[in-house]
Short mmCIF file of C-alpha atoms (C1' of nucleotides) in Angstrom, two decimals:
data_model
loop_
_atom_site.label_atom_id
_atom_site.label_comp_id
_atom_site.label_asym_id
_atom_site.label_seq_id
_atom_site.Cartn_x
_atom_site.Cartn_y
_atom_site.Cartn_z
CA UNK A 715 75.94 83.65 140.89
CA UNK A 716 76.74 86.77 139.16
CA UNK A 717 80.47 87.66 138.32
CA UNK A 718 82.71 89.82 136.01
CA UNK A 719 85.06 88.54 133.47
CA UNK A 720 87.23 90.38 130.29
CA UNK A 721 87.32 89.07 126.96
CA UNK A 722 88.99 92.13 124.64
CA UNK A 723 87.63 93.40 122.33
CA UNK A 724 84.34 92.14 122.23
CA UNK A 725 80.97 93.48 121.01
CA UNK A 726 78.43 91.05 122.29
CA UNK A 727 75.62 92.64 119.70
CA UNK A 728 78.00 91.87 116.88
CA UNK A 729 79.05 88.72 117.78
CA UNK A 730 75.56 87.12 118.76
CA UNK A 731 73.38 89.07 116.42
CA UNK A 732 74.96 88.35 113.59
CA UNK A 733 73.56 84.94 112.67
CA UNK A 734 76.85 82.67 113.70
CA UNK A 735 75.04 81.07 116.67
CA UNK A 736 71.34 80.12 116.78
CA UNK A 737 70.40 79.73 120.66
CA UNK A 738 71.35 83.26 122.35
CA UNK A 739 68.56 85.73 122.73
CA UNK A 740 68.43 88.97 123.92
CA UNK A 741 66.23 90.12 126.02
CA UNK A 742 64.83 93.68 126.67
CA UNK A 743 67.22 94.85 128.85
CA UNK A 744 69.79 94.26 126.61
CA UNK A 745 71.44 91.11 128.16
CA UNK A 746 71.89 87.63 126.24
CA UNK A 747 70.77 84.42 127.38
CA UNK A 748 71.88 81.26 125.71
CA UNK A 749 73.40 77.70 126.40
CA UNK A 750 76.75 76.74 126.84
CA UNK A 751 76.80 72.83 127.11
CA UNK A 752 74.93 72.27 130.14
CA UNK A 753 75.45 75.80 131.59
CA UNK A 754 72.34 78.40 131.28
CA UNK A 755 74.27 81.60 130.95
CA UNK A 756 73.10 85.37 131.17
CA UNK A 757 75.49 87.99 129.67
CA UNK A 758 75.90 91.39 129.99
CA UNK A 759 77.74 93.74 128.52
CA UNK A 760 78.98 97.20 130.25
CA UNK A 761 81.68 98.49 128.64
CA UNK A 762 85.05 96.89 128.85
CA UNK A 763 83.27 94.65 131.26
CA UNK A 764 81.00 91.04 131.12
CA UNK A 765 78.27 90.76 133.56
CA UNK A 766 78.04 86.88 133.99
CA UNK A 767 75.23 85.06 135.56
CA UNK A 768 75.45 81.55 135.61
CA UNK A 769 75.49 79.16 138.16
CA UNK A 770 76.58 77.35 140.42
CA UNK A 771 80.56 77.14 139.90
CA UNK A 772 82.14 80.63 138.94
CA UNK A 773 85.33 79.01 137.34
CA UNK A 774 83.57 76.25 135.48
CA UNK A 775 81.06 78.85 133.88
CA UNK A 776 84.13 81.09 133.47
CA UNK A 777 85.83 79.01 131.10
CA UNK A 778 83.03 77.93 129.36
CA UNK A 779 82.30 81.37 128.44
CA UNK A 780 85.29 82.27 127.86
CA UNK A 781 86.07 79.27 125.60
CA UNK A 782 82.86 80.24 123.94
CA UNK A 783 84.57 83.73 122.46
CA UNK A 784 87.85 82.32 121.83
CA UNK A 785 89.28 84.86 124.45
CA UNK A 786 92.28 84.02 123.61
CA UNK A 787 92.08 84.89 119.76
CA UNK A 788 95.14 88.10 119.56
CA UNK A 789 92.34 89.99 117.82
CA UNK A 790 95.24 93.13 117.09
CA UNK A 791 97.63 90.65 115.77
CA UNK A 792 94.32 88.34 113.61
CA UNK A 793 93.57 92.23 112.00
CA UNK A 794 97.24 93.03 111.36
CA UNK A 795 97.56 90.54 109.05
CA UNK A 796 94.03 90.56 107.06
CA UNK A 797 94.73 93.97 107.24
CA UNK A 798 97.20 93.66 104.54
CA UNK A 799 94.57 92.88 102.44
CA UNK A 800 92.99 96.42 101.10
CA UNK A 801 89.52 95.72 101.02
CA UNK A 802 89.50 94.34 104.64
CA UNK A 803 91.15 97.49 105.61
CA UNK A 804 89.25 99.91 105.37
CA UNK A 805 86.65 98.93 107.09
CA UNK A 806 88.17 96.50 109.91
CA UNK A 807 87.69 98.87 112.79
CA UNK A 808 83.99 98.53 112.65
CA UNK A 809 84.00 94.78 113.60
CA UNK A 810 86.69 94.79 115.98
CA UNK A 811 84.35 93.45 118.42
CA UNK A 812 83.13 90.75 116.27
CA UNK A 813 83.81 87.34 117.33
CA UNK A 814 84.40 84.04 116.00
CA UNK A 815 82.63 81.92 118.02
CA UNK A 816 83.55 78.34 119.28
CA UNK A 817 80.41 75.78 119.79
CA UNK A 818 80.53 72.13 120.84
CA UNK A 819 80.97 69.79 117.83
CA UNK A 820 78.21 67.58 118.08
CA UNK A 821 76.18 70.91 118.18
CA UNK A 822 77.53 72.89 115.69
CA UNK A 823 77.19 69.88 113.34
CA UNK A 824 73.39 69.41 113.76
CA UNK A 825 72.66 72.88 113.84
CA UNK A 826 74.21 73.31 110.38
CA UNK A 827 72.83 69.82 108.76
CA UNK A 828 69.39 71.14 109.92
CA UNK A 829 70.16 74.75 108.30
CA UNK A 830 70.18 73.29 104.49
CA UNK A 831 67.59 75.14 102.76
CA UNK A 832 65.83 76.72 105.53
CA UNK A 833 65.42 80.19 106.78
CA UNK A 834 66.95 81.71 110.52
CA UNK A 835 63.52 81.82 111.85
CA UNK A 836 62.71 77.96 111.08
CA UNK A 837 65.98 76.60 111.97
CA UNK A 838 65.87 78.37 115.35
CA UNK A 839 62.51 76.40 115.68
CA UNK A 840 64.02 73.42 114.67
CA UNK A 841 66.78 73.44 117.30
CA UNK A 842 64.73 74.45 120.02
CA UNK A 843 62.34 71.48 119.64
CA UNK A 844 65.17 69.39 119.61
CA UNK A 845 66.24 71.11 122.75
CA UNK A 846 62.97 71.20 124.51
CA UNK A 847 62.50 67.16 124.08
CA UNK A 848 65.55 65.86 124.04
CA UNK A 849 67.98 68.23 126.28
CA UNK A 850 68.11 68.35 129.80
CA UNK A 851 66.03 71.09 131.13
CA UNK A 852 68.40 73.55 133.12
CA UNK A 853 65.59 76.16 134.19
CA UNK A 854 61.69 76.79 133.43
CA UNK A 855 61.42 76.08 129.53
CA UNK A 856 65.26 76.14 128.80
CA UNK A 857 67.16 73.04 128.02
CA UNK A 858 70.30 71.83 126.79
CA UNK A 859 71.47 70.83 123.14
CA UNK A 860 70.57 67.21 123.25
CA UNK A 861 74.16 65.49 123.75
CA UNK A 862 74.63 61.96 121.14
CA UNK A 863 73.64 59.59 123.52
CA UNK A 864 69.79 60.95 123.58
CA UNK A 865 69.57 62.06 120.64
CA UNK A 866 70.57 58.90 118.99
CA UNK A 867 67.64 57.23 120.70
CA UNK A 868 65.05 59.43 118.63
CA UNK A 869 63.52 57.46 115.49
CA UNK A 870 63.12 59.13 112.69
CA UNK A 871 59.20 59.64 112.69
CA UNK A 872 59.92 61.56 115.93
CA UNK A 873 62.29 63.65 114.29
CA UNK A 874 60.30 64.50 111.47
CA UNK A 875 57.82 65.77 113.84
CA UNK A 876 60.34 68.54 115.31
CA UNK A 877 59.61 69.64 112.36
CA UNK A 878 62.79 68.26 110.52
CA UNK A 879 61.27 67.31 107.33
CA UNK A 880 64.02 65.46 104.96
CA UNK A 881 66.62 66.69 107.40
CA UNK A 882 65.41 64.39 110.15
CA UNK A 883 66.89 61.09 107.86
CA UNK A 884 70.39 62.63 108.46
CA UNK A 885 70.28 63.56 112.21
CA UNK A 886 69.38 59.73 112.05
CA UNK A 887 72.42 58.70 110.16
CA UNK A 888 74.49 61.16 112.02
CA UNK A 889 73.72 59.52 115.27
CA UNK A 890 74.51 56.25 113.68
CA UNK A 891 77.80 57.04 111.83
CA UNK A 892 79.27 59.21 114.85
CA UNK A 893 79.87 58.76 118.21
CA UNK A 894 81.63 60.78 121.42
CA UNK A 895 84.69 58.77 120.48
CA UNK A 896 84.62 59.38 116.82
CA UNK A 897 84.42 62.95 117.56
CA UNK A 898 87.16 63.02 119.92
CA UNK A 899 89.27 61.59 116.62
CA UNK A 900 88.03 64.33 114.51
CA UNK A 901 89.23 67.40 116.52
CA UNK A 902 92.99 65.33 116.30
CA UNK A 903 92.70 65.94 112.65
CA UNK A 904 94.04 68.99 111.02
CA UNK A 905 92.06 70.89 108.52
CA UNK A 906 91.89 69.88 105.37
CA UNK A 907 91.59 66.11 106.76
CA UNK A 908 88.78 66.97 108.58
CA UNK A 909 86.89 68.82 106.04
CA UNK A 910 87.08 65.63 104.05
CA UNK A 911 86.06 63.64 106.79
CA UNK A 912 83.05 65.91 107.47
CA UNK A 913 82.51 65.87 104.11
CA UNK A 914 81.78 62.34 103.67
CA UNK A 915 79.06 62.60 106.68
CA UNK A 916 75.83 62.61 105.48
CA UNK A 917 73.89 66.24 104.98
CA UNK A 918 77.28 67.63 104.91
CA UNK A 919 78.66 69.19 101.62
CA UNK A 920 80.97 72.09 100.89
CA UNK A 921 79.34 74.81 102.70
CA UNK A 922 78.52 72.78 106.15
CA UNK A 923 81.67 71.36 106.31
CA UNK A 924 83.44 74.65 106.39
CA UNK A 925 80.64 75.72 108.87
CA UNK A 926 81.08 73.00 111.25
CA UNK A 927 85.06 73.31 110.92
CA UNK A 928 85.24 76.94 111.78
CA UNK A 929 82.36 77.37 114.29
CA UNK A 930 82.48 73.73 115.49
CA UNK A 931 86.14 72.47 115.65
CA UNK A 932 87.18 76.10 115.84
CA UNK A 933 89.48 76.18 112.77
CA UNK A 934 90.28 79.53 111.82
CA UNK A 935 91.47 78.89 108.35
CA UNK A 936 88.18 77.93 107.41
CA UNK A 937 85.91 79.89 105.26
CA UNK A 938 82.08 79.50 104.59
CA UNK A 939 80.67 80.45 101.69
CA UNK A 940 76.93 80.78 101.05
CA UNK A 941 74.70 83.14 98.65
CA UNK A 942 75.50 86.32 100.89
CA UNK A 943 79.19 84.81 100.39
CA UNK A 944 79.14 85.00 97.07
CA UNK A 945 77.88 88.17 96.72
CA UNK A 946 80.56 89.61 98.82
CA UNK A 947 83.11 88.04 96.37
CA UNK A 948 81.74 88.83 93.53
CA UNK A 949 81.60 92.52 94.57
CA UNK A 950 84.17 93.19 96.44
CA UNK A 951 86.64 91.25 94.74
CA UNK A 952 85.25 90.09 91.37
CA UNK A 953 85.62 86.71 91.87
CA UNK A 954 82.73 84.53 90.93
CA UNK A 955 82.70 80.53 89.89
CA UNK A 956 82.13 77.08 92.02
CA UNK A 957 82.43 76.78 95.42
CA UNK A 958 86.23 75.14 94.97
CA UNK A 959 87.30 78.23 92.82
CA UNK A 960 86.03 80.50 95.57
CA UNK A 961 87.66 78.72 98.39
CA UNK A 962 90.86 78.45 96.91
CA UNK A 963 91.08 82.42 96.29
CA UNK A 964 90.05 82.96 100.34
CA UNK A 965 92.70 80.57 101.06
CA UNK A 966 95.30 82.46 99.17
CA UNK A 967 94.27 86.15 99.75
CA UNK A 968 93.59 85.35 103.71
CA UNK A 969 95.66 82.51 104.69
CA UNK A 970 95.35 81.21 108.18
CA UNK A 971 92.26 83.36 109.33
CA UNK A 972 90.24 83.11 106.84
CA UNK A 973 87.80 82.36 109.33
CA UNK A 974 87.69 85.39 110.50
CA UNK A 975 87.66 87.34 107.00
CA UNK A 976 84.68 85.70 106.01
CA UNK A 977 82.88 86.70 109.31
CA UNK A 978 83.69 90.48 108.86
CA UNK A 979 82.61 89.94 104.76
CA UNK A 980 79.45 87.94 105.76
CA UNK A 981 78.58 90.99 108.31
CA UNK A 982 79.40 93.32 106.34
CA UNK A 983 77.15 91.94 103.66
CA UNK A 984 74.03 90.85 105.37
CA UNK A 985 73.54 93.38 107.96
CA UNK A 986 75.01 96.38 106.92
CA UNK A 987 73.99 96.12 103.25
CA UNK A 988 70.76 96.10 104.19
CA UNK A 989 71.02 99.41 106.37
CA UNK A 990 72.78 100.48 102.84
CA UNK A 991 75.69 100.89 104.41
CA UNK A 992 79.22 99.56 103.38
CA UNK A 993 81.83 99.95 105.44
CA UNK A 994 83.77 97.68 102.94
CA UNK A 995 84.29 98.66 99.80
CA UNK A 996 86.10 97.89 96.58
CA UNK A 997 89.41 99.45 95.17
CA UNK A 998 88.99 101.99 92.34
"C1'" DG B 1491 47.20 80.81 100.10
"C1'" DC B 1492 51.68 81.83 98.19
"C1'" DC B 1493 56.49 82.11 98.30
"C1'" DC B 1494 60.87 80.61 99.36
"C1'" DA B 1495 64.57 79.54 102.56
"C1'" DG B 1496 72.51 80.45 105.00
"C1'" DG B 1497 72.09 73.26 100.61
"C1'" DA B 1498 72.82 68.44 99.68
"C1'" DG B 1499 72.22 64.32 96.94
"C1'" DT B 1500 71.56 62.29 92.71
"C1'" DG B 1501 71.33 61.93 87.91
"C1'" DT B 1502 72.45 63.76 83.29
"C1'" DG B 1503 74.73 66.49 79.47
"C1'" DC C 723 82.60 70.02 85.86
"C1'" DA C 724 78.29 72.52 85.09
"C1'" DC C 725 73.56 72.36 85.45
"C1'" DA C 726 68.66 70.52 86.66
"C1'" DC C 727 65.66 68.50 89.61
"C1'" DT C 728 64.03 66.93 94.06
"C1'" DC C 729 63.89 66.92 98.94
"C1'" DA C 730 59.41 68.33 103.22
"C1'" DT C 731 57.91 72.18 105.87
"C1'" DG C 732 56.98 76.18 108.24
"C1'" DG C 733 57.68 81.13 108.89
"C1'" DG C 734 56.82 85.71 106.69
#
DNA sequence: GCCCAGGAGTGTG
DNA sequence: CACACTCATGGG
């Protein structure tokens, strides 16, 4: 079933190209196909407009696309108030169409444990083998994130062959530690409480818990910071030092959306630096 | 073949 | 708290 929906403003290259997510993939014609829960979902953008394919039930696909974008992030009022900051200013109206996005939890949480010291290509491999024999297959050669309950059946030798190397001994204790349940009581928890939580997970450290908070659990006052992170701090705003230093100085210069700072910076950083452009830049 | 990757855990100074 | 070392593999 094919159907139109409006999510403003959103730029569906920006938001899905630009390394947030790790299933969509666009195909020639320009559309996206990816996985949202157990929905197989083809996007495309015209315009103001989304082309959605997905099937069979238009509202329940609806929402979960929807949902996916955070349609109802006020992305006017979100730049208003970065856009006291100077340095986000100026070059804000690029990325207006750049979404935070909002996976499932369980998802998010693997996909980011199995991202430690690996490169995009390799942990896109990683999740699709997971996908491909543990999900549910939902057409010809596409299949759902595995949900707990399977995936908490795999041993670890099995997972080591997905080519999960070290990484497979914490999807293990993952599965063991967590639950549907126990997830359910993380989203109850605000921030901070749930960083620690994630936190004392194992394979999760400063920079996945932040991850899995602001991509997973959808908290916008989150903020990630990895090498291309630290780069944008230390140029933009000359702020170098451990990762507790760092986070303390987003949370004060971009309070409650951090989130959605560090997505812009991030951008800004890895993809347009290396087209040697910089649409941010510092003050003189 | 060689290099190194969107880090985390552990031990030491 | 700041570093050093290891972790296990596969994509480029």
């Amino acid at each position: 079933m094919r159907f139109e929906t409006r999510i403003l403003p959103l730029d569906l290259d920006l938001t899905l190209g630009c390394g947030q997510t790790f299933r969509w993939r666009k195909h020639e014609d320009g559309s996206w196909q990816g996985v949202l829960g157990d929905q197989l979902v083809r996007l495309e953008q015209r315009g103001q407009v989304m082309i959605v394919e997905a099937a069979p039930d238009r509202t329940y696909a609806e929402e979960k696309v929807r949902e996916h974008f955070r349609a109802s992030d006020d992305i006017p009022a979100i730049q208003r108030a970065l856009g006291k900051d100077p340095i986000l200013a100026r070059g804000m109206s690029d990325v207006r169409g750049l979404r935070i996005v909002k996976m499932d939890e369980w998802e998010c949480l693997i996909s980011f444990v199995l991202a430690t010291y690996a490169n995009i290509p390799r942990i896109t491999k990683m999740i699709e083998t997971l996908a491909d024999r543990y999900g549910e297959e939902l057409a010809e050669g596409v299949h759902s994130f595995p949900m707990h309950r399977r995936l908490s059946k795999a041993t670890r030798p099995e997972l080591a062959r997905c080519g999960l190397g070290y990484r497979a001994k914490y999807v293990r204790e993952l599965s063991a530690r967590l639950d549907d349940d126990a997830i359910e009581g993380l989203k109850k928890l605000r921030y901070e409480n749930l960083r620690n939580e994630l936190k004392g997970l194992p394979g999760v450290g400063d920079k996945v818990a932040d991850c899995v908070s602001l991509f997973g659990f959808g908290r916008l006052e989150a903020f990630p910071i990895d090498v291309w992170m630290e780069r944008a701090l230390a140029r933009l705003y000359r702020q170098k030092g451990s990762y507790a230093k760092l986070r303390a100085f987003a949370g004060e210069r971009f309070g409650p959306y951090a989130g959605y700072a560090q997505e812009y910076l991030y951008y800004n950083e890895r993809v347009r630096a290396s087209r040697g452009a910089c649409g941010f830049s510092e003050e003189r």
